[in-house]
Structure formats: structure tokens, C-alpha cells
PDB file of C-alpha atoms in Angstrom:
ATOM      1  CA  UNK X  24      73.700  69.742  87.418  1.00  0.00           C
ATOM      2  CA  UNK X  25      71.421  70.208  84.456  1.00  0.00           C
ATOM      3  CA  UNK X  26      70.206  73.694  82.904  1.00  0.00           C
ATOM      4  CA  UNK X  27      67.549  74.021  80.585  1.00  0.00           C
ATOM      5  CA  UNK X  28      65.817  76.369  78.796  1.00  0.00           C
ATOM      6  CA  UNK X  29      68.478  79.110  78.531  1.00  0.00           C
ATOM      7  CA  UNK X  30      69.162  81.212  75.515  1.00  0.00           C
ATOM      8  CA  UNK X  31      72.690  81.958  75.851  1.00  0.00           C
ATOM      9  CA  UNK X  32      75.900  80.182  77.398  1.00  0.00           C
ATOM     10  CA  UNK X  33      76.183  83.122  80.154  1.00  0.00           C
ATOM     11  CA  UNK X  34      72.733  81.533  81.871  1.00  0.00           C
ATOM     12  CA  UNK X  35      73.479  78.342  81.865  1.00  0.00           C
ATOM     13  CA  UNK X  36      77.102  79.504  83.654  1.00  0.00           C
ATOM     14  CA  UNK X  37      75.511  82.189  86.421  1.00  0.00           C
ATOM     15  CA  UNK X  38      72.281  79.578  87.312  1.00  0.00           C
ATOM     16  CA  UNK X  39      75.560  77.251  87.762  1.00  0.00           C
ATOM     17  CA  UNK X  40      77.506  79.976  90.057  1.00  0.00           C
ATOM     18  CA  UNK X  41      74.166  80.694  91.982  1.00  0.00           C
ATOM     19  CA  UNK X  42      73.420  77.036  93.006  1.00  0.00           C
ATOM     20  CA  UNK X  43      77.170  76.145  93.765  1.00  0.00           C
ATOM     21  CA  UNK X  44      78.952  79.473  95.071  1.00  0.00           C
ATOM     22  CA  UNK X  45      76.707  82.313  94.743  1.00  0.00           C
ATOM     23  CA  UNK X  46      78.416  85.913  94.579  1.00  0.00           C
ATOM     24  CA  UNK X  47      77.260  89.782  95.459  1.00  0.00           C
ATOM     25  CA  UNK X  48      78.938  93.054  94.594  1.00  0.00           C
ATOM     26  CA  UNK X  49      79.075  94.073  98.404  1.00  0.00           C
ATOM     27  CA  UNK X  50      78.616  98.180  98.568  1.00  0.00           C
ATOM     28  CA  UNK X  51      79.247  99.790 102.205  1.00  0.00           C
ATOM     29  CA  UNK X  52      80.100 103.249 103.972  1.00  0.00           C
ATOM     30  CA  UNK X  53      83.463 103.529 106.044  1.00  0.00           C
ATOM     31  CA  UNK X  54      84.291 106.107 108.089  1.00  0.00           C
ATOM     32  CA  UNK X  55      86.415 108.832 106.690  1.00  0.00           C
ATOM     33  CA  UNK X  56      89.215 110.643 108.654  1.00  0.00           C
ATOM     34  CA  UNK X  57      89.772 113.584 109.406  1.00  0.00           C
ATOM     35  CA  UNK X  58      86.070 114.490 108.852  1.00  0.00           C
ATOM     36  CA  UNK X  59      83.687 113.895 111.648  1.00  0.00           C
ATOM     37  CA  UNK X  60      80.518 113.321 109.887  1.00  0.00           C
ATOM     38  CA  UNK X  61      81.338 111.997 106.567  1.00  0.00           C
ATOM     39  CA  UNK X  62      81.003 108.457 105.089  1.00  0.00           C
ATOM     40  CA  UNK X  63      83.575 106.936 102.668  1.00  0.00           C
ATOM     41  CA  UNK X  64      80.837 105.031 100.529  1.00  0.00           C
ATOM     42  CA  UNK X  65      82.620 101.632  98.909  1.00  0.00           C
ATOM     43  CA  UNK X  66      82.330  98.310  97.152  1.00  0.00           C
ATOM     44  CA  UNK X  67      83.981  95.114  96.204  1.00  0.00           C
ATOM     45  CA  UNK X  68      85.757  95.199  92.743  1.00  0.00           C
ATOM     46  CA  UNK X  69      83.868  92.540  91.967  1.00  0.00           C
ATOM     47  CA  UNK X  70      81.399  89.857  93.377  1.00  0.00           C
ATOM     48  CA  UNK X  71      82.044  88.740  96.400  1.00  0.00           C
ATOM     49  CA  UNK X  72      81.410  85.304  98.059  1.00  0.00           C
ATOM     50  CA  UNK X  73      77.572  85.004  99.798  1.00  0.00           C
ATOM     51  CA  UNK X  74      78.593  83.577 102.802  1.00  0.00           C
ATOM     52  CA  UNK X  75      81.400  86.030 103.890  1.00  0.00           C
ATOM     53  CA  UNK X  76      79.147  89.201 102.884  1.00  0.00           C
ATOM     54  CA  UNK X  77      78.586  90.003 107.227  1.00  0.00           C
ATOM     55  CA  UNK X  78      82.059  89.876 108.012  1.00  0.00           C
ATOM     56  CA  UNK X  79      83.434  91.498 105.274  1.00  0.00           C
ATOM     57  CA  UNK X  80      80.471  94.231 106.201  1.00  0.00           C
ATOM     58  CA  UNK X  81      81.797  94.303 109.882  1.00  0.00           C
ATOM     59  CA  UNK X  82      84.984  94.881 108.910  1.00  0.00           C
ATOM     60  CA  UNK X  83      84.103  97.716 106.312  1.00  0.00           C
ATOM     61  CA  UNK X  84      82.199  99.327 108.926  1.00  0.00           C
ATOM     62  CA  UNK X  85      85.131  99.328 111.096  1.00  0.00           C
ATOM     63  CA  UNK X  86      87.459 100.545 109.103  1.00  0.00           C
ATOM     64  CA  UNK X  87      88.808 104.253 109.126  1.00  0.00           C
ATOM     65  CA  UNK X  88      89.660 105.744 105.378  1.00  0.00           C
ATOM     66  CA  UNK X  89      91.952 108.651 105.538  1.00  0.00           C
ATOM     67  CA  UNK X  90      91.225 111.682 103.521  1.00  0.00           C
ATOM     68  CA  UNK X  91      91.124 112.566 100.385  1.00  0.00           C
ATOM     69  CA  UNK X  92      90.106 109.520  98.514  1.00  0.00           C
ATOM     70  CA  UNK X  93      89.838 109.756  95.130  1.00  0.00           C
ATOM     71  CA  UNK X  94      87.034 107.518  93.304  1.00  0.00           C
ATOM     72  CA  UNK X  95      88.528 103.871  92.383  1.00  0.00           C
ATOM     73  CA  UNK X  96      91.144 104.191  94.827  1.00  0.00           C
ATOM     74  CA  UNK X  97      91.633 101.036  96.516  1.00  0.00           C
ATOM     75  CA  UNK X  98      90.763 100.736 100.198  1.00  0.00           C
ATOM     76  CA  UNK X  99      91.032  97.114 101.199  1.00  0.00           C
ATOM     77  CA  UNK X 100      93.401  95.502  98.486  1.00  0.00           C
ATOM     78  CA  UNK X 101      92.882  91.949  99.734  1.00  0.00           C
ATOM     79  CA  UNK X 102      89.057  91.249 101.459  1.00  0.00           C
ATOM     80  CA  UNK X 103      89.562  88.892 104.025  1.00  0.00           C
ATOM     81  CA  UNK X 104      91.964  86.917 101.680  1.00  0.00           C
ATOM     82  CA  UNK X 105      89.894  86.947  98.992  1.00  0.00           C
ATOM     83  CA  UNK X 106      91.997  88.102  96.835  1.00  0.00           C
ATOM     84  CA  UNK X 107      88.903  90.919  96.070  1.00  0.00           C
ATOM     85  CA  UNK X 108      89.595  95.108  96.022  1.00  0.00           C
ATOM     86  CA  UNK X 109      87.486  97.465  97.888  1.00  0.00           C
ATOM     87  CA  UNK X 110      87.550 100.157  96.209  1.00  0.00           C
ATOM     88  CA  UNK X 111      86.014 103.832  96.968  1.00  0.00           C
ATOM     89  CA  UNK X 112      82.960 104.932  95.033  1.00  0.00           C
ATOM     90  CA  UNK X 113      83.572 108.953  95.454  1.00  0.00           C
ATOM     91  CA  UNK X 114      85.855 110.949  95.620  1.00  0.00           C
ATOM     92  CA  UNK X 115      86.496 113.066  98.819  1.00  0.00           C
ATOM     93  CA  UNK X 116      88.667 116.139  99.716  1.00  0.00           C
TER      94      UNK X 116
END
């Protein structure tokens, strides 16, 4: 693989990531518990891998989060044995 015309080390690296194993911050709802009609909104802790994105996203909307959830707390510590934190994005009472 050859890059060229990048400025700066960090383009050269992501243009790498893209082509070989490209990687999304993966935000989501869950559904929170006890209440009825609320959403526990979420994301990965960091980027996640491309081609498991739908299944982690079935599995997120799956999943029940019990109230209250405090912003940064982690909901899924290991997604899909990736080694990647969901965390929540708001906090909840």
C-alpha cells in the first residue's frame, strides 16, 4: 500500500485503517427499565469494526438498561468480544 500526498503521519495511518479494517464510533438507543417510554441513548468507547456494526446494533437494540444510568457508565463492557465498551451517553434517573 502506497499513500501520497498527505501532510501529516495521522493520514497516511487512517487512509491505511480505512482500506484494510475500517472502524465507526457506533451510537444507539437501548431500552431503559423501569421506564416505559424512555431510550438509554449509547455508543462504543471507541471505533468499532465496519463489518460487525448490524449485529452489534441488533444486540444494542435488544438490550434492556436498568435505571438510573449515569453518563459514561458502562453498559456492554465487552462488544461481541471485541474487547470495545458501550458506554451510556446520558444520564438517567
Amino acid at each position: 500500500l502506497s499513500v501520497s500526498g498527505n501532510r501529516c503521519v495521522r493520514g497516511a495511518r487512517y487512509a491505511e485503517e480505512e482500506l484494510l479494517a475500517p472502524k465507526r464510533v457506533v451510537t444507539a438507543t437501548c431500552r431503559a427499565f423501569p421506564a416505559d417510554r424512555c431510550r438509554v441513548p449509547v455508543r462504543t468507547a471507541s471505533p468499532f469494526p465496519k463489518d460487525r456494526v448490524e449485529d452489534l446494533i441488533r444486540v444494542l437494540y435488544s438490550l434492556e438498561v436498568r435505571l438510573p444510568v449515569r453518563r459514561g457508565d458502562v453498559v456492554v463492557p465487552d462488544a461481541l468480544g471485541t474487547g470495545i465498551p458501550v458506554i451510556a451517553t446520558r444520564t438517567l434517573d
